[in-house]
Structure formats: C-alpha cells, structure tokens
Coordinates of C-alpha atoms in Angstrom, one line a residue:
M106 CA -7.5 -11.9 -63.0
T107 CA -7.9 -11.6 -66.8
K108 CA -9.7 -8.5 -67.8
I109 CA -11.7 -8.5 -71.1
A110 CA -12.9 -5.1 -72.3
F111 CA -15.9 -5.3 -74.8
I112 CA -16.3 -2.0 -76.7
G113 CA -19.7 -1.9 -78.4
A114 CA -21.3 -4.3 -75.9
G115 CA -24.8 -2.9 -76.7
S116 CA -25.0 -5.7 -79.4
T117 CA -26.5 -8.0 -76.7
V118 CA -26.7 -11.2 -78.7
F119 CA -23.2 -10.9 -80.2
M120 CA -21.8 -10.0 -76.8
K121 CA -23.5 -13.0 -75.3
N122 CA -21.9 -15.3 -77.9
L123 CA -18.4 -14.1 -77.4
I124 CA -18.5 -13.8 -73.7
G125 CA -20.2 -17.1 -73.4
D126 CA -17.5 -18.7 -75.4
A127 CA -14.9 -17.2 -73.1
L128 CA -16.7 -18.4 -69.9
L129 CA -16.7 -22.0 -71.2
R130 CA -12.9 -21.9 -71.0
P131 CA -11.6 -22.7 -67.5
A132 CA -8.7 -20.3 -67.9
L133 CA -11.1 -17.4 -68.6
A134 CA -14.1 -18.5 -66.4
D135 CA -13.1 -16.1 -63.6
A136 CA -12.3 -13.1 -65.8
H137 CA -13.6 -9.6 -65.3
I138 CA -15.8 -8.6 -68.2
A139 CA -15.9 -4.8 -68.7
L140 CA -18.8 -3.9 -71.0
M141 CA -18.9 -0.5 -72.7
D142 CA -21.4 1.2 -75.0
I143 CA -22.6 4.7 -75.6
D144 CA -26.2 3.6 -75.4
R145 CA -27.0 3.2 -71.7
A146 CA -30.2 1.3 -72.1
R147 CA -28.7 -1.3 -74.4
L148 CA -25.6 -1.5 -72.2
D149 CA -27.8 -2.2 -69.2
E150 CA -29.6 -5.0 -71.1
S151 CA -26.3 -6.6 -72.0
A152 CA -25.0 -6.3 -68.5
L153 CA -28.1 -8.1 -67.2
V154 CA -27.7 -10.9 -69.8
A155 CA -23.9 -11.2 -69.0
R156 CA -24.5 -11.5 -65.3
K157 CA -27.2 -14.0 -65.8
L158 CA -24.9 -16.0 -68.1
V159 CA -22.2 -16.0 -65.4
A160 CA -24.7 -17.2 -62.8
S161 CA -26.1 -19.9 -65.1
L162 CA -22.6 -21.3 -66.0
G163 CA -21.5 -21.1 -62.3
T164 CA -18.3 -19.3 -63.0
G165 CA -16.5 -16.8 -60.9
A166 CA -16.5 -14.1 -63.5
T167 CA -17.5 -10.5 -62.7
V168 CA -19.2 -8.0 -64.9
S169 CA -19.1 -4.2 -65.0
A170 CA -20.9 -1.8 -67.3
T171 CA -19.9 1.7 -68.3
T172 CA -20.4 4.4 -70.9
D173 CA -16.8 5.5 -70.2
R174 CA -14.5 3.8 -72.7
R175 CA -11.3 4.7 -70.8
A176 CA -12.7 3.1 -67.6
A177 CA -13.5 -0.1 -69.6
L178 CA -10.0 -0.2 -71.1
E179 CA -7.9 0.5 -68.0
G180 CA -5.8 -2.5 -67.2
A181 CA -7.4 -4.7 -69.9
D182 CA -5.6 -7.8 -71.1
F183 CA -7.9 -8.2 -74.2
V184 CA -10.0 -5.7 -76.0
I185 CA -12.9 -6.7 -78.3
L186 CA -14.4 -4.1 -80.7
A187 CA -17.9 -4.7 -82.1
F188 CA -19.5 -1.4 -83.0
Q189 CA -21.1 0.2 -86.1
I190 CA -20.6 4.0 -86.4
G191 CA -23.8 5.6 -87.6
G192 CA -25.8 2.4 -87.2
Y193 CA -28.2 0.9 -89.7
K194 CA -30.2 4.2 -89.5
P195 CA -29.1 6.6 -90.8
C196 CA -25.8 5.6 -92.2
T197 CA -26.4 2.2 -93.8
V198 CA -29.6 3.4 -95.3
T199 CA -27.8 6.4 -96.8
D200 CA -25.1 4.1 -98.2
F201 CA -27.7 2.3 -100.2
D202 CA -30.3 4.9 -101.1
I203 CA -28.0 7.6 -102.6
P204 CA -26.0 5.2 -104.8
K205 CA -29.2 3.6 -106.0
A206 CA -30.4 7.0 -107.2
Y207 CA -27.3 7.0 -109.5
G208 CA -28.1 3.5 -110.8
L209 CA -25.5 1.8 -108.6
R210 CA -26.9 -1.2 -106.8
Q211 CA -25.2 -3.0 -103.9
T212 CA -25.8 -6.1 -101.8
I213 CA -24.0 -5.6 -98.5
A214 CA -21.9 -2.4 -98.8
D215 CA -19.9 -2.9 -95.7
T216 CA -16.5 -4.0 -97.0
L217 CA -15.7 -2.5 -100.4
G218 CA -17.4 -0.4 -103.0
I219 CA -18.8 3.0 -102.3
G220 CA -20.6 1.8 -99.2
G221 CA -17.4 0.2 -97.8
I222 CA -15.4 3.4 -98.5
M223 CA -17.9 5.5 -96.6
R224 CA -18.1 3.0 -93.7
G225 CA -14.3 3.1 -93.4
L226 CA -14.2 6.8 -93.3
R227 CA -16.7 6.9 -90.5
T228 CA -15.2 4.0 -88.5
V229 CA -11.4 4.3 -88.6
P230 CA -11.1 7.5 -86.5
H231 CA -13.0 5.8 -83.7
I232 CA -10.8 2.7 -83.8
W233 CA -7.8 5.1 -83.7
A234 CA -9.3 6.7 -80.6
V235 CA -9.5 3.3 -78.9
A236 CA -5.9 2.6 -79.9
E237 CA -4.8 5.9 -78.4
D238 CA -6.5 5.1 -75.1
M239 CA -4.9 1.6 -75.2
R240 CA -1.5 3.2 -75.4
Q241 CA -2.1 4.9 -72.2
L242 CA -4.3 2.4 -70.3
C243 CA -3.5 -1.1 -71.5
P244 CA -0.5 -1.0 -73.9
N245 CA 0.2 -4.7 -73.7
A246 CA -3.4 -5.7 -74.4
L247 CA -4.5 -7.6 -77.6
L248 CA -7.1 -5.8 -79.7
M249 CA -9.5 -8.2 -81.4
N250 CA -11.5 -6.3 -84.0
Y251 CA -14.8 -7.5 -85.4
V252 CA -15.7 -4.2 -87.0
N253 CA -16.1 -3.8 -90.8
P254 CA -14.7 -2.8 -93.2
M255 CA -12.2 -5.3 -91.7
A256 CA -9.3 -4.8 -94.2
I257 CA -9.5 -1.0 -94.3
N258 CA -9.7 -0.9 -90.5
T259 CA -6.8 -3.3 -90.0
W260 CA -4.6 -1.5 -92.5
A261 CA -5.3 1.9 -91.0
L262 CA -4.9 0.8 -87.4
T263 CA -1.5 -0.8 -88.0
A264 CA -0.3 2.1 -90.1
R265 CA -0.9 4.6 -87.3
Y266 CA -0.6 2.4 -84.2
P267 CA 2.0 -0.3 -85.1
D268 CA 2.8 -0.8 -81.4
I269 CA -0.8 -2.0 -80.6
A270 CA -1.1 -5.8 -80.9
Q271 CA -4.2 -6.4 -82.9
V272 CA -6.0 -8.9 -85.1
G273 CA -9.1 -8.6 -87.3
L274 CA -11.5 -11.5 -86.9
C275 CA -14.1 -12.8 -89.3
H276 CA -15.9 -16.1 -89.5
S277 CA -15.9 -16.5 -93.3
V278 CA -13.2 -19.1 -93.5
Q279 CA -14.7 -21.6 -91.0
G280 CA -18.2 -20.7 -92.0
T281 CA -17.6 -21.5 -95.7
A282 CA -15.9 -24.8 -94.8
Y283 CA -19.2 -25.8 -93.1
E284 CA -21.2 -24.8 -96.2
L285 CA -18.9 -26.8 -98.6
A286 CA -19.0 -29.8 -96.3
R287 CA -22.8 -29.6 -96.3
D288 CA -22.9 -29.3 -100.1
L289 CA -20.9 -32.5 -100.4
G290 CA -22.6 -34.4 -97.6
L291 CA -19.6 -34.4 -95.4
D292 CA -18.9 -33.6 -91.8
V293 CA -16.9 -30.4 -91.5
G294 CA -14.8 -32.1 -88.8
D295 CA -13.5 -34.4 -91.6
L296 CA -12.2 -31.5 -93.7
R297 CA -8.7 -29.9 -93.7
Y298 CA -7.9 -26.8 -95.6
R299 CA -5.4 -24.0 -96.2
A300 CA -6.6 -20.6 -97.2
A301 CA -5.0 -17.2 -97.6
G302 CA -5.6 -13.8 -99.2
I303 CA -7.4 -10.7 -97.9
N304 CA -10.5 -10.4 -95.8
H305 CA -13.6 -11.5 -97.8
M306 CA -11.3 -12.4 -100.7
A307 CA -9.2 -15.2 -99.4
F308 CA -9.2 -18.5 -101.3
Y309 CA -8.9 -22.2 -100.3
L310 CA -5.5 -23.2 -101.7
S311 CA -6.2 -26.7 -100.7
L312 CA -9.4 -28.4 -99.5
E313 CA -9.4 -32.0 -98.6
A314 CA -11.5 -34.6 -96.7
R315 CA -10.4 -37.8 -94.8
D316 CA -10.3 -40.8 -97.1
G317 CA -9.4 -43.9 -95.2
N318 CA -5.9 -43.3 -93.9
G319 CA -5.3 -40.4 -96.3
W320 CA -6.8 -37.3 -97.7
R321 CA -8.9 -36.7 -100.8
D322 CA -8.9 -33.4 -102.9
L323 CA -12.4 -32.0 -102.9
Y324 CA -12.1 -29.7 -105.8
P325 CA -13.0 -32.3 -108.4
A326 CA -16.3 -33.1 -106.6
L327 CA -17.1 -29.4 -106.2
R328 CA -16.6 -28.7 -109.9
E329 CA -18.5 -31.8 -111.1
G330 CA -21.4 -31.2 -108.7
Y331 CA -21.7 -27.5 -109.8
Q332 CA -21.6 -28.4 -113.5
A333 CA -24.2 -31.1 -112.9
G334 CA -26.5 -28.7 -111.0
R335 CA -26.5 -30.7 -107.8
I336 CA -24.7 -28.1 -105.8
P337 CA -24.8 -25.6 -104.2
L338 CA -27.6 -26.7 -102.0
E339 CA -30.2 -24.1 -101.0
S340 CA -28.9 -21.9 -98.2
H341 CA -29.4 -23.3 -94.7
W342 CA -29.7 -19.8 -93.1
N343 CA -31.0 -17.3 -95.7
P344 CA -33.1 -18.4 -98.7
R345 CA -32.3 -15.1 -100.5
C346 CA -28.5 -15.9 -100.5
P347 CA -27.6 -18.9 -102.6
N348 CA -23.9 -19.7 -103.4
L349 CA -24.0 -19.5 -107.2
V350 CA -21.6 -16.6 -107.6
R351 CA -18.8 -18.3 -105.7
Y352 CA -19.2 -21.5 -107.6
E353 CA -19.1 -19.6 -110.9
V354 CA -15.9 -17.8 -109.9
M355 CA -14.4 -21.2 -108.9
Q356 CA -15.1 -22.4 -112.4
H357 CA -13.1 -19.6 -113.9
F358 CA -10.4 -19.0 -111.3
G359 CA -9.9 -22.5 -110.1
H360 CA -10.3 -21.9 -106.3
F361 CA -13.2 -21.3 -104.0
V362 CA -13.4 -17.9 -102.2
T363 CA -14.1 -17.8 -98.5
E364 CA -16.7 -15.0 -98.4
S365 CA -20.4 -15.4 -99.3
S366 CA -21.8 -14.9 -102.8
E367 CA -23.8 -11.9 -101.9
H368 CA -20.7 -10.2 -100.6
F369 CA -18.4 -11.3 -103.5
A370 CA -20.8 -10.2 -106.2
E371 CA -20.1 -6.5 -105.4
Y372 CA -16.3 -6.8 -105.1
V373 CA -15.9 -7.6 -108.9
P374 CA -17.3 -6.1 -112.1
W375 CA -18.9 -9.2 -113.6
F376 CA -22.3 -9.9 -111.8
I377 CA -24.2 -6.7 -111.0
K378 CA -24.8 -4.6 -114.1
S379 CA -27.7 -2.3 -114.7
H380 CA -27.9 -3.3 -118.3
R381 CA -27.7 -7.1 -117.5
P382 CA -30.7 -7.9 -115.2
D383 CA -30.4 -11.5 -116.6
L384 CA -27.1 -11.9 -114.6
V385 CA -28.8 -10.8 -111.4
E386 CA -31.6 -13.3 -112.1
Q387 CA -29.4 -16.2 -113.2
F388 CA -27.1 -16.0 -110.2
R389 CA -29.9 -15.0 -107.8
I390 CA -28.0 -12.0 -106.5
P391 CA -29.9 -10.4 -103.6
L392 CA -29.7 -6.6 -104.3
D393 CA -30.3 -4.4 -101.2
E394 CA -29.7 -7.5 -99.0
Y395 CA -28.1 -5.8 -96.1
P396 CA -31.0 -3.4 -95.3
K397 CA -33.4 -6.3 -95.4
R398 CA -31.1 -8.3 -93.1
C399 CA -30.7 -5.4 -90.7
E400 CA -34.4 -5.1 -90.3
E401 CA -34.8 -8.8 -89.7
Q402 CA -31.8 -9.0 -87.3
I403 CA -33.0 -6.0 -85.3
A404 CA -36.3 -7.6 -84.8
A405 CA -34.9 -11.1 -84.1
W406 CA -32.1 -9.9 -81.8
G407 CA -34.5 -7.6 -80.0
A408 CA -36.8 -10.6 -79.3
Q409 CA -33.8 -12.8 -78.3
A410 CA -32.5 -10.1 -75.9
E411 CA -36.0 -9.8 -74.3
A412 CA -36.1 -13.6 -74.0
L413 CA -32.7 -13.7 -72.4
K414 CA -33.6 -10.9 -69.9
I415 CA -36.6 -12.8 -68.5
A416 CA -35.1 -16.3 -68.8
P417 CA -34.3 -17.9 -65.4
R418 CA -31.1 -19.4 -66.9
I419 CA -29.1 -18.8 -70.0
E420 CA -27.5 -21.8 -71.6
H421 CA -24.6 -21.4 -74.1
Q422 CA -23.0 -23.6 -76.7
A423 CA -19.7 -22.6 -78.1
S424 CA -19.8 -20.6 -81.4
N425 CA -17.3 -20.8 -84.2
E426 CA -15.9 -17.3 -83.5
Y427 CA -12.1 -17.1 -82.7
A428 CA -12.0 -14.7 -79.8
A429 CA -12.2 -17.2 -76.9
T430 CA -9.8 -19.5 -78.7
I431 CA -7.2 -16.7 -79.0
M432 CA -7.6 -15.6 -75.4
D433 CA -7.4 -19.1 -74.0
S434 CA -4.2 -19.9 -76.1
I435 CA -2.5 -16.7 -74.9
V436 CA -3.4 -17.3 -71.2
T437 CA -2.7 -21.0 -71.1
G438 CA 0.0 -21.4 -73.8
T439 CA -2.0 -24.1 -75.5
P440 CA -1.4 -23.7 -79.2
S441 CA -4.2 -23.1 -81.6
V442 CA -4.5 -22.0 -85.3
I443 CA -7.0 -19.3 -86.4
Y444 CA -7.4 -17.3 -89.5
G445 CA -6.5 -13.7 -88.6
N446 CA -6.3 -10.4 -90.4
V447 CA -2.9 -8.8 -89.8
A448 CA -0.6 -6.2 -91.3
N449 CA 1.4 -7.8 -94.2
D450 CA 5.0 -8.1 -93.0
G451 CA 6.0 -10.5 -95.7
F452 CA 3.3 -13.0 -94.8
I453 CA 2.0 -12.9 -98.4
P454 CA 5.1 -11.6 -100.3
Q455 CA 3.1 -10.9 -103.5
L456 CA 0.9 -8.3 -101.8
P457 CA 1.9 -4.8 -100.5
H458 CA 3.7 -4.4 -97.3
G459 CA 1.4 -3.2 -94.5
A460 CA -1.8 -4.2 -96.3
A461 CA -4.3 -6.3 -94.3
V462 CA -3.9 -10.0 -95.2
E463 CA -5.8 -13.0 -93.9
V464 CA -3.5 -16.0 -93.2
P465 CA -3.3 -19.0 -90.9
T466 CA -2.0 -17.8 -87.6
L467 CA -0.5 -19.7 -84.7
V468 CA -1.6 -18.5 -81.3
D469 CA 0.2 -19.5 -78.0
A470 CA 1.7 -17.8 -75.0
N471 CA 3.9 -15.7 -77.3
G472 CA 0.8 -14.2 -78.9
L473 CA -0.1 -14.3 -82.6
Q474 CA 2.4 -15.7 -85.1
P475 CA 1.1 -15.4 -88.7
T476 CA 2.1 -18.0 -91.3
V477 CA 3.9 -17.1 -94.5
V478 CA 2.0 -18.0 -97.6
S479 CA 4.2 -17.5 -100.6
D480 CA 2.3 -19.7 -103.2
L481 CA -0.8 -17.7 -104.0
P482 CA -1.5 -18.2 -107.8
P483 CA -0.7 -15.0 -109.8
H484 CA -4.3 -14.6 -111.0
L485 CA -5.7 -14.7 -107.5
V486 CA -3.0 -12.1 -106.5
A487 CA -4.1 -9.9 -109.4
L488 CA -7.8 -10.2 -108.4
M489 CA -7.0 -9.2 -104.8
R490 CA -5.0 -6.2 -106.0
T491 CA -8.2 -4.7 -107.5
N492 CA -9.7 -4.6 -104.0
L493 CA -6.4 -3.6 -102.3
N494 CA -6.3 -0.5 -104.5
V495 CA -9.6 0.8 -103.0
Q496 CA -8.5 -0.2 -99.5
E497 CA -5.1 1.5 -99.8
L498 CA -6.5 4.8 -101.2
T499 CA -9.1 4.9 -98.4
V500 CA -6.4 4.4 -95.8
Q501 CA -4.2 7.1 -97.5
A502 CA -7.2 9.5 -97.4
L503 CA -7.6 8.9 -93.7
L504 CA -3.8 9.1 -92.8
H505 CA -3.2 12.3 -94.7
Q506 CA -6.7 13.8 -94.5
N507 CA -6.7 14.0 -98.3
R508 CA -10.2 14.1 -99.7
E509 CA -9.0 13.6 -103.3
H510 CA -8.0 10.1 -102.4
I511 CA -11.6 9.3 -101.5
Y512 CA -12.5 10.0 -105.1
H513 CA -9.5 8.0 -106.3
A514 CA -10.6 5.0 -104.2
A515 CA -14.1 5.2 -105.7
Y516 CA -12.8 5.7 -109.3
L517 CA -10.9 2.4 -108.9
D518 CA -13.6 0.4 -107.2
P519 CA -14.3 -2.5 -109.6
H520 CA -18.1 -2.5 -109.3
T521 CA -18.5 1.3 -109.2
S522 CA -16.3 1.9 -112.2
A523 CA -18.1 -0.7 -114.2
E524 CA -21.4 1.2 -113.8
L525 CA -20.5 5.0 -113.5
D526 CA -18.2 7.4 -115.3
L527 CA -15.7 9.6 -113.5
R528 CA -17.9 12.7 -113.1
L529 CA -20.8 10.7 -111.8
I530 CA -18.6 8.9 -109.3
R531 CA -17.3 12.2 -108.0
A532 CA -20.8 13.6 -107.7
L533 CA -21.9 10.5 -105.9
V534 CA -19.0 10.7 -103.4
D535 CA -19.9 14.4 -102.7
D536 CA -23.5 13.5 -102.1
L537 CA -22.6 10.7 -99.7
L538 CA -20.2 12.9 -97.8
A539 CA -22.7 15.6 -97.5
A540 CA -25.5 13.3 -96.4
H541 CA -23.4 11.6 -93.7
G542 CA -22.6 15.0 -92.2
D543 CA -21.4 14.8 -88.6
W544 CA -20.7 11.0 -88.9
M545 CA -17.7 11.9 -91.1
P546 CA -14.4 13.4 -90.0
D547 CA -14.3 17.2 -90.3
W548 CA -11.7 17.2 -93.1
C549 CA -13.8 15.3 -95.5
R550 CA -17.2 16.8 -95.0
V551 CA -19.0 18.4 -97.9
Q552 CA -21.6 21.1 -97.5
R553 CA -24.5 21.2 -99.9
A554 CA -26.6 24.2 -100.7
A555 CA -30.1 23.9 -99.4

C-alpha cells in the first residue's frame, strides 16, 4: 500500500485538490493518506472531507489524522508539504505593514524582497525538521514541497539534506500557458512549450501552437497583440491582477516569464517606485494584493470547507497540480514530464551549482530526472542572478546562523535597494526581526526596547 503523508493538511481545500487528484489515479486509489496539522480543529475538518471524498469516489483508500508529524511520516512513500509558518496573521500582515512604514510597497511578498527573506527565515528550519524526521522514518520517500519561498526553501533543503529526494512544485508554468492560450484564442491543449529558469522567474524559450501538420511560433502574435492593445485580456480569475507587467517585460527581454505580473513587479526595480505612481497606475500593479487575497481566500475556503463537510457527496475534477502525476509515474513507471524545482547539478550550467532551478523534468519508476537546459540567453541569466543573490545570501544566513547575511540579502534585493538606502534597509530588517519574535530562529532574533 502506498502511503502519502500530507504535512499541513489543515488547508482543507488545497488538501482536497491534491488528494482528489491522487485518488483519480488507479495506482493510488487504495493509498493510505496520513494527514497532519498542528491545528486539531482544522485537521479534523480535513479528515472528514478526505474520508467523504474517498467514499464518493468509491476507492479503497484509508485516511488517518494526527498532530504528530513523526507518526504521519513513518513509512511514507511520498511527503507533501503545504504549510505557512506564522500564517496570514500575524506574520504576513507584519511583512507588509512594517515595510510600508518605510515607504517600501509590495504586492505578494512571499518569494523575494524583504517579505520573501523573512518568510524564508521563518520557514526553512521547519522544512529541515521534516527532512530530519524523514531520514529516520522514511529515508526513501520523495518530498514534494508546495511551500514558499520555493527557491529559498529548495536551495536550503538540498544544501543541508542532499540525501532527501525532493522537488519543489508550482503551477506557474502550466497556469501561464493557459493564460497565453486564452489571450490568443487558442486551446491550451494545442500549445507546446519549453521553459526554464528559477521559480517565478523562468521564461518560455519556445512557445508554439499546432498549425496544420506543423507548429507555429506564437511570439510574433503576442508582441503584435500587445502593441495593438488587444492583449492581455482582462484576468479570468482576479480583476485586480492584469498581465501588463509581463507583456512589457517581454517587449524588452524578448521572452515571456512564467510567473504572474503582480509577483514579477516586485522582483525587479522598474515598476514599483514611490516617486513614480504613474507606473503603478499605467501597469495596474495591485499593491498590498496578498493581504487582500488572504482575506478573500480565508472567507471563500472557509465557506467551501463548510459546504464540503455537509455535502452528501464530494465530486472532484483533476487539477493542474503536478503531485498526483509524479506519484503515479513513480508507482507505475509510466513516464511524464513536469516542471520541477531542483538543486542545480549542471541542469542550467550558467547558474550557480546548488541553486534551485526550475527545468523540464522526466518522471518514471527511476524517480525525477531533470533536463539540462544550456541555451538560456545571457540577458535572462543576468536577470535571474539578481534574484539568486538574495536567495543565496538568505540560505547562507540560515546555514551558518549569520545575521549579517540577512542584511546583505536585503541590501541586494532589486526592489528594496531601488527604494531605500543601506541604513534604512538595516533598520527595516531589525524592525521585522523584532516584530516576528518567536516565529524566527533564536540566532536571528532582535530585541527592541519597550
């Protein structure tokens, strides 16, 4: 029997999507699902939903629920991570409110920037703790990480626990393909593409659509449509988040990035400037978007969870997440290709060894086999390095418990350094470390006088 451990299963709707995907696969339909969360009430809700999902789909799967992480991990074949250390309140709110007082505005703050650095410092020690338990309880299991900041987490995990098989998973590549197909009036199933880079800063190196018996390059249509003002279309999922930033970047860098405009705007120094409100207006950049989204998602997911609890049956349609595809390919040997975040072992030769890179990855009974991508254009490599600097210094701070490297990471962050001077950045870091208090590792805490 395959055992799937889900750490952070209190996210009921996300758990339902990933576990539902797995149960639709015949090879996983009789798996044991071990749900774990520190919040007993939310865990019990998720367990109720999971068991109802099993009954509705008529599979032979079994479900257990525990607040004991080691019990969930023992004997697991696959481990899914989906937690947020410190939660929306207080930590996400803190990551927005304190920088805002310094005049530093953010949109999402979960990947890079001052918010991404703080989130990485809070999160990595807990991922390391999972990896330590896995060494003892399920050393051959595959860890599938959905936790942000993805690149920092992946880099830090493989640096300290290289023996743990792991992959960081995101839906930005396949999600963006759908958006581009929609902009051009195409079926996403008629697209083929090749992308590579780092998480949230990978680019489509080729993007084509079926054209009779051949394939047509879509970049000319994207450029012409943007210049003519026909695309991007209004967002199909969030009216606050148009795709103008990404199309503008494509015009200057020649390739389309795989992460959303609201994310990308804060990874670079060109769009969010306190002295240029016209840019924020022109590109419709949703400042403070993540707190708004959290409030909406908490309400929506809470309502969905309640509806799922009382529903006599729970139906499920496969999502575009990769976890079930990976597990099915490993169990059955049926090959698949996903976009995975892995430690760079020559997979992108132009980027540092050990960094987290996002590349096409073959999955079969032999596990994950990342593809080598050696043809990234030099200007895209240079752009990625501006983000890798921040990621690497945050990882070095964690590995060596060196608080100075936290400041160094913040000094070199493209958006932060475009707005604040060195002394203000240092003061901002200190204020954030002090405000986060016990959510931070002991070695980097800052005490502030009352």
